[in-house]
GROMACS .gro file of C-alpha atoms in nm:
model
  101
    1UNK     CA    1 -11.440   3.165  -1.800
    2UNK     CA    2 -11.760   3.168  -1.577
    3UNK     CA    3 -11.788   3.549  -1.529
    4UNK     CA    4 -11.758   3.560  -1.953
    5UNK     CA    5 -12.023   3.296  -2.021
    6UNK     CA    6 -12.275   3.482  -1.816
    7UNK     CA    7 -12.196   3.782  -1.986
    8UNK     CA    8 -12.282   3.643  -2.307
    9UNK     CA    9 -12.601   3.545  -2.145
   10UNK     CA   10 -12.684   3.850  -2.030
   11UNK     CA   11 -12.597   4.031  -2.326
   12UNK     CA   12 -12.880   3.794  -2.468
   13UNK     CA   13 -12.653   3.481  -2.595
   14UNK     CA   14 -12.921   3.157  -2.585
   15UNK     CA   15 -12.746   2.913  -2.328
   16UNK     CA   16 -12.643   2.677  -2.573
   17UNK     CA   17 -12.473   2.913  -2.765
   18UNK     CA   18 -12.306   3.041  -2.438
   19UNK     CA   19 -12.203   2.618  -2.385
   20UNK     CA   20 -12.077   2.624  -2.746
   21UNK     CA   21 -11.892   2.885  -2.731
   22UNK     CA   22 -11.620   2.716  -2.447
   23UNK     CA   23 -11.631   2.411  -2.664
   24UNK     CA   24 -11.692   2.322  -2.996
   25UNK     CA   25 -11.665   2.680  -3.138
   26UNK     CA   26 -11.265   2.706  -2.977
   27UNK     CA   27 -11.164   2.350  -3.104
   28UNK     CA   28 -11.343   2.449  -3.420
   29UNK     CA   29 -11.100   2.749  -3.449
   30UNK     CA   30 -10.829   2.575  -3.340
   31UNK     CA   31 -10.809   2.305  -3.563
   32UNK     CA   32 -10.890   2.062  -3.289
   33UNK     CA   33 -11.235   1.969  -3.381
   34UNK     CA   34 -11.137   1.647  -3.433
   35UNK     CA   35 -10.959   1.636  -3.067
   36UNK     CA   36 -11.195   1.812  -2.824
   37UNK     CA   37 -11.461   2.012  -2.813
   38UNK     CA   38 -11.736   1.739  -2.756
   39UNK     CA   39 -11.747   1.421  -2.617
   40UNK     CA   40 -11.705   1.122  -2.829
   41UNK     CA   41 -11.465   0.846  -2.838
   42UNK     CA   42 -11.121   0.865  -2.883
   43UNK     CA   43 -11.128   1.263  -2.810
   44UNK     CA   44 -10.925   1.387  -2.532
   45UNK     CA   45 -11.149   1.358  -2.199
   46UNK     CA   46 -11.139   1.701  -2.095
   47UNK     CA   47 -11.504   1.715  -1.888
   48UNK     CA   48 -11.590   1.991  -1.652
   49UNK     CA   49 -11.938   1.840  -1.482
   50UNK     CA   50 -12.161   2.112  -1.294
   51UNK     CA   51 -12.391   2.097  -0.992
   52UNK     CA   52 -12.603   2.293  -1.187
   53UNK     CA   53 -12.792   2.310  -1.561
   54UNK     CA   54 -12.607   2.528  -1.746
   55UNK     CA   55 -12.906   2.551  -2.011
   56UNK     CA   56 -13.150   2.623  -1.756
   57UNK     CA   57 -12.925   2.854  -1.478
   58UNK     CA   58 -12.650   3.140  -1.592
   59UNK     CA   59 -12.429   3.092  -1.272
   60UNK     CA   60 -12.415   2.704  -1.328
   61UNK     CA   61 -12.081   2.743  -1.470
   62UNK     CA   62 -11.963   2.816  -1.108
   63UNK     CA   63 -12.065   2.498  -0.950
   64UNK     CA   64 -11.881   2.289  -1.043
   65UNK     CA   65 -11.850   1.933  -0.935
   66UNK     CA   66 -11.594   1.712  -1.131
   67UNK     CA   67 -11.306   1.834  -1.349
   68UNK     CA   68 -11.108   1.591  -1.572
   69UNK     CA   69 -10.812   1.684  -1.769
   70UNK     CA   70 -10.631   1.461  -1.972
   71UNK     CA   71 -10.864   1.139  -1.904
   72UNK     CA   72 -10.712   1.217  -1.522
   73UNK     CA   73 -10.974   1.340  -1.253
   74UNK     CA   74 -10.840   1.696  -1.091
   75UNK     CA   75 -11.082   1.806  -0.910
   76UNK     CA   76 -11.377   1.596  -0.745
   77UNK     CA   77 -11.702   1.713  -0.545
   78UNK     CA   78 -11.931   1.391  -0.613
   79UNK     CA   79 -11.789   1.227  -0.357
   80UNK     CA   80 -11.958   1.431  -0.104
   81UNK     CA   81 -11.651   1.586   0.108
   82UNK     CA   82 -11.632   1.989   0.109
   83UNK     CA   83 -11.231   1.965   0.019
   84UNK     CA   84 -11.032   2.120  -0.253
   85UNK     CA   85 -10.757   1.874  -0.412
   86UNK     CA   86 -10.399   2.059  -0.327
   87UNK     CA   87 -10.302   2.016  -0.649
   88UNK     CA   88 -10.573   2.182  -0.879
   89UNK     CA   89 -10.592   2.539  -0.948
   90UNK     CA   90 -10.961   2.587  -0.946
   91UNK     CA   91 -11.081   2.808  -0.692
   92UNK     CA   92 -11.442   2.654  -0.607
   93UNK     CA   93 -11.557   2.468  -0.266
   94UNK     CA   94 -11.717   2.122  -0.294
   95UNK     CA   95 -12.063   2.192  -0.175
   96UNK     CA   96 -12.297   2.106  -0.384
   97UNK     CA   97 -12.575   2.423  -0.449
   98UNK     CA   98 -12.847   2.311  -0.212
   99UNK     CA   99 -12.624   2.270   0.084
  100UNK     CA  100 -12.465   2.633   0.065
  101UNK     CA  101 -12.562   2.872   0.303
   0.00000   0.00000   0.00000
């Protein structure tokens, strides 16, 4: 999904409309408006949290720090260790940007 948005940035999508487009635009299509695709109570708490501002920086979408799925945390970077959790999927190290080499 990373490699994607920054295409549609750099075939000269605004960054917002790049955001919207992995999450109120799919729930909107979906249906699920009224599930996900924001953040507001009593949706689902599916929250990818970045390093970086996505509205400010195309590769943001590739530092990521905190993934929660399901109200359950799955992958976590903000507590400061460089680890992967064995049981996620993503493929990302947890270094935040100003410490990588």
């Amino acid at each position: 999904l990373a490699e994607e948005l920054r295409c549609l940035h750099a075939m000269g999508a605004p960054p917002l409309q790049c955001l919207r487009s992995a999450t109120t635009i799919p729930a909107m299509a979906t249906g699920m408006q009224n599930v996900k695709g924001s953040i507001e109570p009593g949706k689902v708490a599916d929250i990818v949290a970045l390093w970086k501002n996505p509205l400010e920086d195309d590769t943001a979408y590739r530092s990521i720090a905190l993934v929660v799925r399901n109200g359950k945390i799955e992958f976590n970077c903000l507590s400061g260790k460089r680890h992967r959790h064995a049981h996620s999927r993503l493929r990302t190290e947890c270094v935040p940007p100003e410490t990588r080499r």
